[in-house]
PDB file of C-alpha atoms and ligand atoms in Angstrom:
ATOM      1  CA  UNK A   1       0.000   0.000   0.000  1.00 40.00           C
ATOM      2  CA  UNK A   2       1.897   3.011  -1.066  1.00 39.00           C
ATOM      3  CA  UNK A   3      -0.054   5.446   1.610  1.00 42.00           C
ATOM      4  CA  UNK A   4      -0.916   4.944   4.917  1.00 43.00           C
ATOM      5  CA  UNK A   5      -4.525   5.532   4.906  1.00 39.00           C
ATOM      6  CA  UNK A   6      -5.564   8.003   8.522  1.00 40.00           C
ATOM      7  CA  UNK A   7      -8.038   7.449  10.953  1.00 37.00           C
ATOM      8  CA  UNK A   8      -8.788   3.358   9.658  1.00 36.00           C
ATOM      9  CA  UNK A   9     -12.599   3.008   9.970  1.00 38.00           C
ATOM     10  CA  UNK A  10     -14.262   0.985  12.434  1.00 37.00           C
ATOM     11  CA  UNK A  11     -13.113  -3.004  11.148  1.00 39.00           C
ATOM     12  CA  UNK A  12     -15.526  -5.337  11.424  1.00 38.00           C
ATOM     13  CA  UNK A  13     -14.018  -9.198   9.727  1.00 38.00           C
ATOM     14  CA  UNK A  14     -15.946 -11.837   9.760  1.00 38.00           C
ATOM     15  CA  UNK A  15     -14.498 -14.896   8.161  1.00 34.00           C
ATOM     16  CA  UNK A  16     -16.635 -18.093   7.658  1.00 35.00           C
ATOM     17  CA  UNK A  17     -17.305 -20.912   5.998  1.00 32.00           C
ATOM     18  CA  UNK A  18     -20.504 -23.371   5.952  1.00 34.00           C
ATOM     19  CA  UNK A  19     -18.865 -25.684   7.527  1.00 33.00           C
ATOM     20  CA  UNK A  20     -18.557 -25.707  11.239  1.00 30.00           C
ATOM     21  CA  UNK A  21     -16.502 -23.375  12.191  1.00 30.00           C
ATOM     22  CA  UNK A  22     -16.941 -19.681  12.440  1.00 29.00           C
ATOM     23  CA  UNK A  23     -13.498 -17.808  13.004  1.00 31.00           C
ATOM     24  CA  UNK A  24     -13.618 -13.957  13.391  1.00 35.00           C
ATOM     25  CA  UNK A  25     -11.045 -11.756  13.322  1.00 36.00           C
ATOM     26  CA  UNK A  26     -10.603  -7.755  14.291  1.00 33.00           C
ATOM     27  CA  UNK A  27      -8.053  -6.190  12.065  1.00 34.00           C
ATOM     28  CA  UNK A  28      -5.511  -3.305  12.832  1.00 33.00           C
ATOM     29  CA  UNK A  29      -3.392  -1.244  10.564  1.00 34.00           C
ATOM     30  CA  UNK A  30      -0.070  -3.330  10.657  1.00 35.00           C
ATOM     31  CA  UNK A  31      -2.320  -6.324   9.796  1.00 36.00           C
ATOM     32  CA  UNK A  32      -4.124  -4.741   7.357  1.00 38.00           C
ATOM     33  CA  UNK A  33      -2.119  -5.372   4.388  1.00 36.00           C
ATOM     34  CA  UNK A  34      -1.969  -9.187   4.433  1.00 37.00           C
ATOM     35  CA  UNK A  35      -5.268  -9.638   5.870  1.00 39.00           C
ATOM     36  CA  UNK A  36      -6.890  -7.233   2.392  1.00 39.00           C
ATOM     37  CA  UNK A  37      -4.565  -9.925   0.335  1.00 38.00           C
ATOM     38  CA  UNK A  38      -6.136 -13.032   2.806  1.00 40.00           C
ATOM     39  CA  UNK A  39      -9.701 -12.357   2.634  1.00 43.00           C
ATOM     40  CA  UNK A  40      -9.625  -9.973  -0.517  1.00 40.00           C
ATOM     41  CA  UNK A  41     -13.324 -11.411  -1.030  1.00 40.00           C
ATOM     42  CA  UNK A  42     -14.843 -10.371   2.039  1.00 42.00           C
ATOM     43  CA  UNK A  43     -13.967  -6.464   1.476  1.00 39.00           C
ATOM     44  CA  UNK A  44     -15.352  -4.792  -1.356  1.00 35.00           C
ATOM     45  CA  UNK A  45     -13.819  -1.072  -0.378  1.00 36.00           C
ATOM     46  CA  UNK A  46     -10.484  -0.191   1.355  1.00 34.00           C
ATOM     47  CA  UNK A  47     -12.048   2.596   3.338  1.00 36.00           C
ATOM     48  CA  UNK A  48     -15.410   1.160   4.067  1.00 38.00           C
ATOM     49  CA  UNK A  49     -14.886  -2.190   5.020  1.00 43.00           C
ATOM     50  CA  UNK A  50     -18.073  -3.993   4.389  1.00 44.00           C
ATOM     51  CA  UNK A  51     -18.587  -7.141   5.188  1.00 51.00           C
ATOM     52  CA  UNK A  52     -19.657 -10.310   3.912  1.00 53.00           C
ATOM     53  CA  UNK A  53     -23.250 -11.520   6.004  1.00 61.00           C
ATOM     54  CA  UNK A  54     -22.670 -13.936   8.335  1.00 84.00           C
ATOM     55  CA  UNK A  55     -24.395 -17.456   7.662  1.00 92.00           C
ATOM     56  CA  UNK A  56     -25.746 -19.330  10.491  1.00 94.00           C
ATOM     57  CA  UNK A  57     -28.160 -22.247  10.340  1.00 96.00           C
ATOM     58  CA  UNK A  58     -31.601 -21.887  11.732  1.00 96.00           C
ATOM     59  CA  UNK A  59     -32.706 -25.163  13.807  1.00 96.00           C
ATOM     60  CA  UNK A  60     -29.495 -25.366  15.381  1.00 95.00           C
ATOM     61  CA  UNK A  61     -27.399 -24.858  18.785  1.00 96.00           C
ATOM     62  CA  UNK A  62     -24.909 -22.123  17.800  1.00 95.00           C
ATOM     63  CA  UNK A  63     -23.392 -21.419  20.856  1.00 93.00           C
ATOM     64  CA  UNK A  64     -20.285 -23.313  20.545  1.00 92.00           C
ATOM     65  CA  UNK A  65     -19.713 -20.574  17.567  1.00 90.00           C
ATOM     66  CA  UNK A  66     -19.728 -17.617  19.667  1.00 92.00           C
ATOM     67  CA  UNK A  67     -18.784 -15.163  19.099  1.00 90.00           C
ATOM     68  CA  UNK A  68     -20.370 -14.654  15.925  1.00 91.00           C
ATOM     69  CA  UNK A  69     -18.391 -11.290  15.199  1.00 89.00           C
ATOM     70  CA  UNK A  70     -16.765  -9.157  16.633  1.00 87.00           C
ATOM     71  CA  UNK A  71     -15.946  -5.446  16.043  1.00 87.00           C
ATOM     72  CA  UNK A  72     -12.956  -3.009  16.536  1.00 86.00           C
ATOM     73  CA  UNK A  73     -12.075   0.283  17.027  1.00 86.00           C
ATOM     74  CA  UNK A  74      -9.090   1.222  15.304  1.00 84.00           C
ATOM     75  CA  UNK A  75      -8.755   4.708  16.371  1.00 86.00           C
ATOM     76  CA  UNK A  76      -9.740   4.191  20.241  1.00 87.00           C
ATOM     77  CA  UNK A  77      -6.658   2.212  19.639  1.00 85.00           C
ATOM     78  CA  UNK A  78      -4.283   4.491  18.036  1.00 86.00           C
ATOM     79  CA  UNK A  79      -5.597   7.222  20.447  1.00 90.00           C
ATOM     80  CA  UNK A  80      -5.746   5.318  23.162  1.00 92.00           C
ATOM     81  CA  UNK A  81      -9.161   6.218  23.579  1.00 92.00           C
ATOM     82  CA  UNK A  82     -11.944   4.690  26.187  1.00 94.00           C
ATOM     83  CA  UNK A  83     -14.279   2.940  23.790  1.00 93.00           C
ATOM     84  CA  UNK A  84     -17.639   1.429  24.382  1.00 96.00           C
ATOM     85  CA  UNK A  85     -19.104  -0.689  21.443  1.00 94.00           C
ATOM     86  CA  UNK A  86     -23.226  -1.032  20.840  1.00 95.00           C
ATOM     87  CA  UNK A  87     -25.451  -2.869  18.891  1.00 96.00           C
ATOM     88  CA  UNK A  88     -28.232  -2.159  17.207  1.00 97.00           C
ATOM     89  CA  UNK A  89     -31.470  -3.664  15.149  1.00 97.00           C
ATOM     90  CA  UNK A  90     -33.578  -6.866  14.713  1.00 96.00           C
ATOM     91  CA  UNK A  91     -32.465  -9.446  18.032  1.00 96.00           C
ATOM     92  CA  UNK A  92     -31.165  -6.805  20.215  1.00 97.00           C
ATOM     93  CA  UNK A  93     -32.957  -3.620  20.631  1.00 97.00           C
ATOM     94  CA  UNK A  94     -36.253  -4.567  18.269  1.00 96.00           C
ATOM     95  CA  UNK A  95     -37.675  -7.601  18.031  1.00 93.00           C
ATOM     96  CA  UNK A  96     -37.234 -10.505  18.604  1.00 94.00           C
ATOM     97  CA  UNK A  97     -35.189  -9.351  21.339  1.00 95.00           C
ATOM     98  CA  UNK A  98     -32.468 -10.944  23.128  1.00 96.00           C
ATOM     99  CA  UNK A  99     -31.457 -13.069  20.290  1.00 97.00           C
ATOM    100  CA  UNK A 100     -28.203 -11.185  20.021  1.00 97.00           C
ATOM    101  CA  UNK A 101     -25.832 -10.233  22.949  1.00 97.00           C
ATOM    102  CA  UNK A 102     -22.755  -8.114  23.167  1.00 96.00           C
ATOM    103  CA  UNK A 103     -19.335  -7.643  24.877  1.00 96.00           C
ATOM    104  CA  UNK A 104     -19.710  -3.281  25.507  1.00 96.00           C
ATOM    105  CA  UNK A 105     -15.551  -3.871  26.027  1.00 95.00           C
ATOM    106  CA  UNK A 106     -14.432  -6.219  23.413  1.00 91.00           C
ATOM    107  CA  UNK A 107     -16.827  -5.700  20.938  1.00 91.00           C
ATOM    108  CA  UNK A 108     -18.074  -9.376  20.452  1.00 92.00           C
ATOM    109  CA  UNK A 109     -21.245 -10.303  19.323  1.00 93.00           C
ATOM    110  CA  UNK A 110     -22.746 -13.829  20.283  1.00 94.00           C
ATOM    111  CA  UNK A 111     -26.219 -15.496  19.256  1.00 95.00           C
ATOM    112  CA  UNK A 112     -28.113 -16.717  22.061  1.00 97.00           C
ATOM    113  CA  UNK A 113     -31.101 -18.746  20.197  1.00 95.00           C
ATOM    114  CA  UNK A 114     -31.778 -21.362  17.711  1.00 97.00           C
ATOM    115  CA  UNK A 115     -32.628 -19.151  14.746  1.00 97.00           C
ATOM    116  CA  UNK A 116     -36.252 -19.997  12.874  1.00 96.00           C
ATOM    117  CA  UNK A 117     -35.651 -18.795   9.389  1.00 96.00           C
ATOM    118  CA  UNK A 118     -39.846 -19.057   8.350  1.00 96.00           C
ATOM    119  CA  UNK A 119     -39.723 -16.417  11.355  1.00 95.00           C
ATOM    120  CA  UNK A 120     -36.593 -14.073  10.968  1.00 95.00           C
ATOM    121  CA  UNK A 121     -34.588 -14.967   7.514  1.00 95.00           C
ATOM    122  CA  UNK A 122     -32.341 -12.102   7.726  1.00 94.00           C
ATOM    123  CA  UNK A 123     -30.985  -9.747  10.390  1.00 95.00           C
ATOM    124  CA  UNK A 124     -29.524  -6.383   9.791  1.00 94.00           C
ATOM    125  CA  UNK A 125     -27.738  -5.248  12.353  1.00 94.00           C
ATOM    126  CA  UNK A 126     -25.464  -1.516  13.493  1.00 94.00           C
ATOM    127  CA  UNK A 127     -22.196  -1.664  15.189  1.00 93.00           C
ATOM    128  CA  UNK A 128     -21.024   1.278  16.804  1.00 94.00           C
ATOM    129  CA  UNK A 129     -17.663   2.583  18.196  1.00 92.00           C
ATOM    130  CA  UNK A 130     -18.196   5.141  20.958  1.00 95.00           C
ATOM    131  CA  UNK A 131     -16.320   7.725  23.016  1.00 94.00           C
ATOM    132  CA  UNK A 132     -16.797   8.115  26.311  1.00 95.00           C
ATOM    133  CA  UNK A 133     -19.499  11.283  25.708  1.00 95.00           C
ATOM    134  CA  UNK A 134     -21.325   8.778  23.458  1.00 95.00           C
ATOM    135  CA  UNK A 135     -20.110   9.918  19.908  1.00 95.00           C
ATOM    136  CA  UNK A 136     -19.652   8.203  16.871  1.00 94.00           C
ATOM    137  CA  UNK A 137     -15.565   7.146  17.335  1.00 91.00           C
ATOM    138  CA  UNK A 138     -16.131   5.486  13.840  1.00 88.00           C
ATOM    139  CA  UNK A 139     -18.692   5.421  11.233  1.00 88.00           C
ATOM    140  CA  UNK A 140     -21.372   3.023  12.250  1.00 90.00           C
ATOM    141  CA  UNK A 141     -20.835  -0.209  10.773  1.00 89.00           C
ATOM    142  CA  UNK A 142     -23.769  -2.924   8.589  1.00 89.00           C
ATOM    143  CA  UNK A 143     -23.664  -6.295   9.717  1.00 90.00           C
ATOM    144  CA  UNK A 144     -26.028  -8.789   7.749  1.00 90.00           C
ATOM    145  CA  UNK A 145     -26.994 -12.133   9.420  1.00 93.00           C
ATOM    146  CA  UNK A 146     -28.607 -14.618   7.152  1.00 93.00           C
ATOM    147  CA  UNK A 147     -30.647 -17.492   8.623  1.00 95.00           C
ATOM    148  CA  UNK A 148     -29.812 -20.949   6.643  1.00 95.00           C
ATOM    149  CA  UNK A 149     -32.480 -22.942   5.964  1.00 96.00           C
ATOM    150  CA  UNK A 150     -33.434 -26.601   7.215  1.00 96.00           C
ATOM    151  CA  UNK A 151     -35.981 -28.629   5.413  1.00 95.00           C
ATOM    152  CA  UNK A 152     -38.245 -28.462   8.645  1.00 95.00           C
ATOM    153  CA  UNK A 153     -41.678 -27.916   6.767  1.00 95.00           C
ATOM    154  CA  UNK A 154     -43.551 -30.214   5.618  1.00 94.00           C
ATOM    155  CA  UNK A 155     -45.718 -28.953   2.733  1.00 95.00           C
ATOM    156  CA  UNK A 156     -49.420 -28.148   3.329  1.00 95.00           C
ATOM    157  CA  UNK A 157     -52.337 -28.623   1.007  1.00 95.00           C
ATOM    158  CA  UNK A 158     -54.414 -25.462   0.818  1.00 95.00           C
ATOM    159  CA  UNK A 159     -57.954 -26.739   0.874  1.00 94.00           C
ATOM    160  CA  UNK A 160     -58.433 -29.793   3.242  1.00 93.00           C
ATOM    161  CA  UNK A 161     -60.808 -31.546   0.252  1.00 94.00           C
ATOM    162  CA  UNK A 162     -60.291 -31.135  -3.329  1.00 93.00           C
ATOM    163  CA  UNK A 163     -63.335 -31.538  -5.669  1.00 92.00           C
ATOM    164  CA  UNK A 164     -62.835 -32.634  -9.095  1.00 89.00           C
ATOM    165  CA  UNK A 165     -65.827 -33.732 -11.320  1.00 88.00           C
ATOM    166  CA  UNK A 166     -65.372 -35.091 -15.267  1.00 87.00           C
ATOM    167  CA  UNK A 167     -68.210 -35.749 -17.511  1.00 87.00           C
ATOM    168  CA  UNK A 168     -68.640 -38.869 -18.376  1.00 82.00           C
ATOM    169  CA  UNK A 169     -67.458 -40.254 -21.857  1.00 83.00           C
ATOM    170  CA  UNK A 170     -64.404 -37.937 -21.348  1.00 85.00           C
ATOM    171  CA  UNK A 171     -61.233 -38.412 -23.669  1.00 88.00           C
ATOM    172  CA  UNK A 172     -58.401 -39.450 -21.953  1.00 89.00           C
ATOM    173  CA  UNK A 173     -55.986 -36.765 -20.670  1.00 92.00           C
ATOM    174  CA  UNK A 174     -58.993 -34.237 -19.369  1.00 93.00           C
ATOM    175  CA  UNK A 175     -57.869 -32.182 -16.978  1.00 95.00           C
ATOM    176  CA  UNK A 176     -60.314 -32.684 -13.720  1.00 93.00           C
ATOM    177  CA  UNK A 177     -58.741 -30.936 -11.169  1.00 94.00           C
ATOM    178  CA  UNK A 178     -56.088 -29.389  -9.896  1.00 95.00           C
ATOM    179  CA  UNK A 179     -54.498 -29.948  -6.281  1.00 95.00           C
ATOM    180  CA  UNK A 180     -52.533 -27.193  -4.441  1.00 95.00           C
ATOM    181  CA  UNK A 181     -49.897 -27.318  -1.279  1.00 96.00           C
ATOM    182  CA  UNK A 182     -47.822 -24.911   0.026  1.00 96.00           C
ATOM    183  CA  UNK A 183     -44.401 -25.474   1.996  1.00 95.00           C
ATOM    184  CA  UNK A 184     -42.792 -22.855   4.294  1.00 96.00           C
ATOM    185  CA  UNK A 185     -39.312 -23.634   3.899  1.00 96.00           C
ATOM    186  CA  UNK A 186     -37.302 -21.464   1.590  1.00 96.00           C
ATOM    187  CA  UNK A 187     -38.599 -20.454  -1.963  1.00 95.00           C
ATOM    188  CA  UNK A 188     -37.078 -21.665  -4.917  1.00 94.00           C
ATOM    189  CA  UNK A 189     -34.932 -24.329  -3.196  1.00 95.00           C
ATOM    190  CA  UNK A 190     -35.085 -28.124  -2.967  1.00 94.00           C
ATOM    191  CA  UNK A 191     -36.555 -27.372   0.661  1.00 95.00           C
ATOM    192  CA  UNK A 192     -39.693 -26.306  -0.622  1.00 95.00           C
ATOM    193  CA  UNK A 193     -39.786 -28.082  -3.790  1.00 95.00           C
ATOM    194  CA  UNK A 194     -43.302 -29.943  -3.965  1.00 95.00           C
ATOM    195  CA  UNK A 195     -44.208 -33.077  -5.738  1.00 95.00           C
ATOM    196  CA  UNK A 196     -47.590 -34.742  -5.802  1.00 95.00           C
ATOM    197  CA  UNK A 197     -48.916 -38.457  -5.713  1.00 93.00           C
ATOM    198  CA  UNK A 198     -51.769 -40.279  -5.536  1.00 93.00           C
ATOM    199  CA  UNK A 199     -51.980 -42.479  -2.668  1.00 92.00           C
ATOM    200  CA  UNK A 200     -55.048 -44.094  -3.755  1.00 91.00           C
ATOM    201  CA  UNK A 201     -57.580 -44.405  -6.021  1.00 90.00           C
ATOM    202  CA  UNK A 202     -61.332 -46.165  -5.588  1.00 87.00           C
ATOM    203  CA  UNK A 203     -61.408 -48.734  -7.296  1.00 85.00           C
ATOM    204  CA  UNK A 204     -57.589 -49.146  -8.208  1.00 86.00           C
ATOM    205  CA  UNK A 205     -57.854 -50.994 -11.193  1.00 86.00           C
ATOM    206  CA  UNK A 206     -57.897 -50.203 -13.666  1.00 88.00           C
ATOM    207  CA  UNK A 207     -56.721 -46.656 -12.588  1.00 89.00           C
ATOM    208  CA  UNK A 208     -59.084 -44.277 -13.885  1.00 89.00           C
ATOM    209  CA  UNK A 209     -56.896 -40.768 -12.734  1.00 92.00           C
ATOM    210  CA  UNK A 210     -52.770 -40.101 -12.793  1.00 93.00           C
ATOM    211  CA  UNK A 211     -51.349 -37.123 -12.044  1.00 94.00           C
ATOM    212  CA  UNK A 212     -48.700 -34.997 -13.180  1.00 96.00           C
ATOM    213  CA  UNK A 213     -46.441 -35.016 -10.009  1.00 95.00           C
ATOM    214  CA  UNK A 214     -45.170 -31.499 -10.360  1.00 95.00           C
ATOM    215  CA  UNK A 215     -48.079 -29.271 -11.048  1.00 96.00           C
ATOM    216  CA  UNK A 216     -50.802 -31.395  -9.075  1.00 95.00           C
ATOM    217  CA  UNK A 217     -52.969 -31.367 -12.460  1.00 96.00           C
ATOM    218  CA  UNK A 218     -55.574 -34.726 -12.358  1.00 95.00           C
ATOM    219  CA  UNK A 219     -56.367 -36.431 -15.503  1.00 94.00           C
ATOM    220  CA  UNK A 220     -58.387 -39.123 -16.663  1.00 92.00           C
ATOM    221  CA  UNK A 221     -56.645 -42.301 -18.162  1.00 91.00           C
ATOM    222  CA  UNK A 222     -57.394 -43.784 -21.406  1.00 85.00           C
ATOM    223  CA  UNK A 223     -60.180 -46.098 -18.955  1.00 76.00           C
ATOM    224  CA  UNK A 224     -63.498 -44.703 -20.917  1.00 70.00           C
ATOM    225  CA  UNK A 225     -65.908 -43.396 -17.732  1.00 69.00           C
ATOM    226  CA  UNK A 226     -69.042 -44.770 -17.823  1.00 67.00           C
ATOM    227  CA  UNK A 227     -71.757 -42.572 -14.772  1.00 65.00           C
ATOM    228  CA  UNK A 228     -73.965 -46.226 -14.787  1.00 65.00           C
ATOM    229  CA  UNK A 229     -71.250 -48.369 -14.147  1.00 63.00           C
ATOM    230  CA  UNK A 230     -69.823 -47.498 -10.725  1.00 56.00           C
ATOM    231  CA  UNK A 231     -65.720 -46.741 -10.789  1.00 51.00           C
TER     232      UNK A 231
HETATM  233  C1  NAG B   1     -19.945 -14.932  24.121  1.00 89.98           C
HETATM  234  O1  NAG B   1     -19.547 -16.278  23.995  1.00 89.98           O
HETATM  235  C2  NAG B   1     -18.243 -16.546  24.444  1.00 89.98           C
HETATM  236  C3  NAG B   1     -17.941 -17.997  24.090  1.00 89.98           C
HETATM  237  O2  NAG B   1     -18.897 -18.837  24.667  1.00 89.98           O
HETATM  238  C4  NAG B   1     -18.144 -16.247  25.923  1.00 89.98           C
HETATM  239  O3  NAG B   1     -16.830 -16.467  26.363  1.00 89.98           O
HETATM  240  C5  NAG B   1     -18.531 -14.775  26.161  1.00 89.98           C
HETATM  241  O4  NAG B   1     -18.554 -14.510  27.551  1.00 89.98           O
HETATM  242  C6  NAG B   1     -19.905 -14.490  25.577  1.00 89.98           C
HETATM  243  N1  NAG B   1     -20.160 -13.065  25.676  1.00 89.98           N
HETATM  244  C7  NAG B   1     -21.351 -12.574  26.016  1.00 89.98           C
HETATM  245  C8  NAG B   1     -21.489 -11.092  26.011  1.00 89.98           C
HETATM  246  O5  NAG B   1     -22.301 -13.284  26.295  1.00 89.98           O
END
């Protein structure tokens, strides 16, 4: 770095992987350099050092990776400054609160429940560096947690009885109904991917309705439906 940049903002490095460990670690200056090479992809902008959101998995105990971040002051430190840290936002001072606790001294943040993601996907969260008369030491930091998701819904259907009718003498393939579920888990991902089967059918042979297993459509078979003779 060919200039020593002044007054180094408020650091805030999280380092993780999806794995099981969480490691953390607060920068200073003298580290700086080899720590911007190490983790190049967790800091988009020398001077505002923003950082990648933390990952943790909802459904799980997370205490054994506290402390989940972890932030520092580097000018309390070069001025030798009294600093108290704070937290802000979702899990600590709106709700759900208590989710989050802090270290006012060090700066560390730790998780205190097992995260729901169908309740709280996402928090956003402040981190502040103060002086002793409460002022802004650094510029108040962003700190994105994002709640994993477990396959821990089961889908729902949304009407308790579907009711198809079909006229009889009906060409194979005519649509009779449709079926509908729902699944709370997160959209667009194999946890909330729904596919449909029929369990039964009265009488069962020869099967007079398939369905297609992704869209819940019913059809009739190529089995001609006759009202007088009882399927
Ligand atoms: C955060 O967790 C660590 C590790 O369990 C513990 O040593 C520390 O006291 C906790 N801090 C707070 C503020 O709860």
């Amino acid at each position: 770095m060919a200039r020593r940049v002044e007054g180094a903002l408020l650091l805030l490095l999280v380092c993780f992987n999806f794995g099981n460990t969480l490691h953390l670690e607060a920068l200073n200056t003298r580290t700086e350099n080899k720590l911007l090479l190490k983790h190049r992809h967790l800091v988009r902008q020398k001077r505002a050092w923003i950082t990648a959101p933390v990952a943790l998995r909802e459904g799980e105990d997370l205490s054994k990776k506290n402390p989940i971040a972890k932030i520092h002051s580097d000018i309390a430190e070069e001025r030798q400054l009294k600093v108290t840290y704070k937290y802000t936002g979702k899990g600590i001072t709106e709700p759900p609160l208590g989710v989050f606790v802090f270290n006012k001294d060090t700066g560390e943040l730790n998780v205190t429940s097992i995260l729901d993601r169908e309740e709280t996907p996402f928090f956003l969260l402040m981190g502040y560096a103060l002086d002793e008369k409460g002022n802004n030491l650094e510029r108040p930091l962003e700190l994105r947690i994002k709640v994993l998701d477990i396959n821990d819904n089961e889908p729902v259907f949304t009407q308790n009885v579907f009711v198809g009718s079909v006229e009889e003498l009906s060409a194979a393939h005519t649509l009779v109904m449709k079926i509908t579920a729902t699944d709370a888990d997160e959209p667009n991902t194999q946890n909330s991917k729904i596919s449909y089967k029929i369990v039964s059918q009265e009488p069962p042979y020869p099967p007079v309705f398939y369905l297609n297993k992704d869209t819940g459509e019913v059809y009739t078979t190529s089995i001609t439906l006759d009202r007088e003779i009882p399927h």
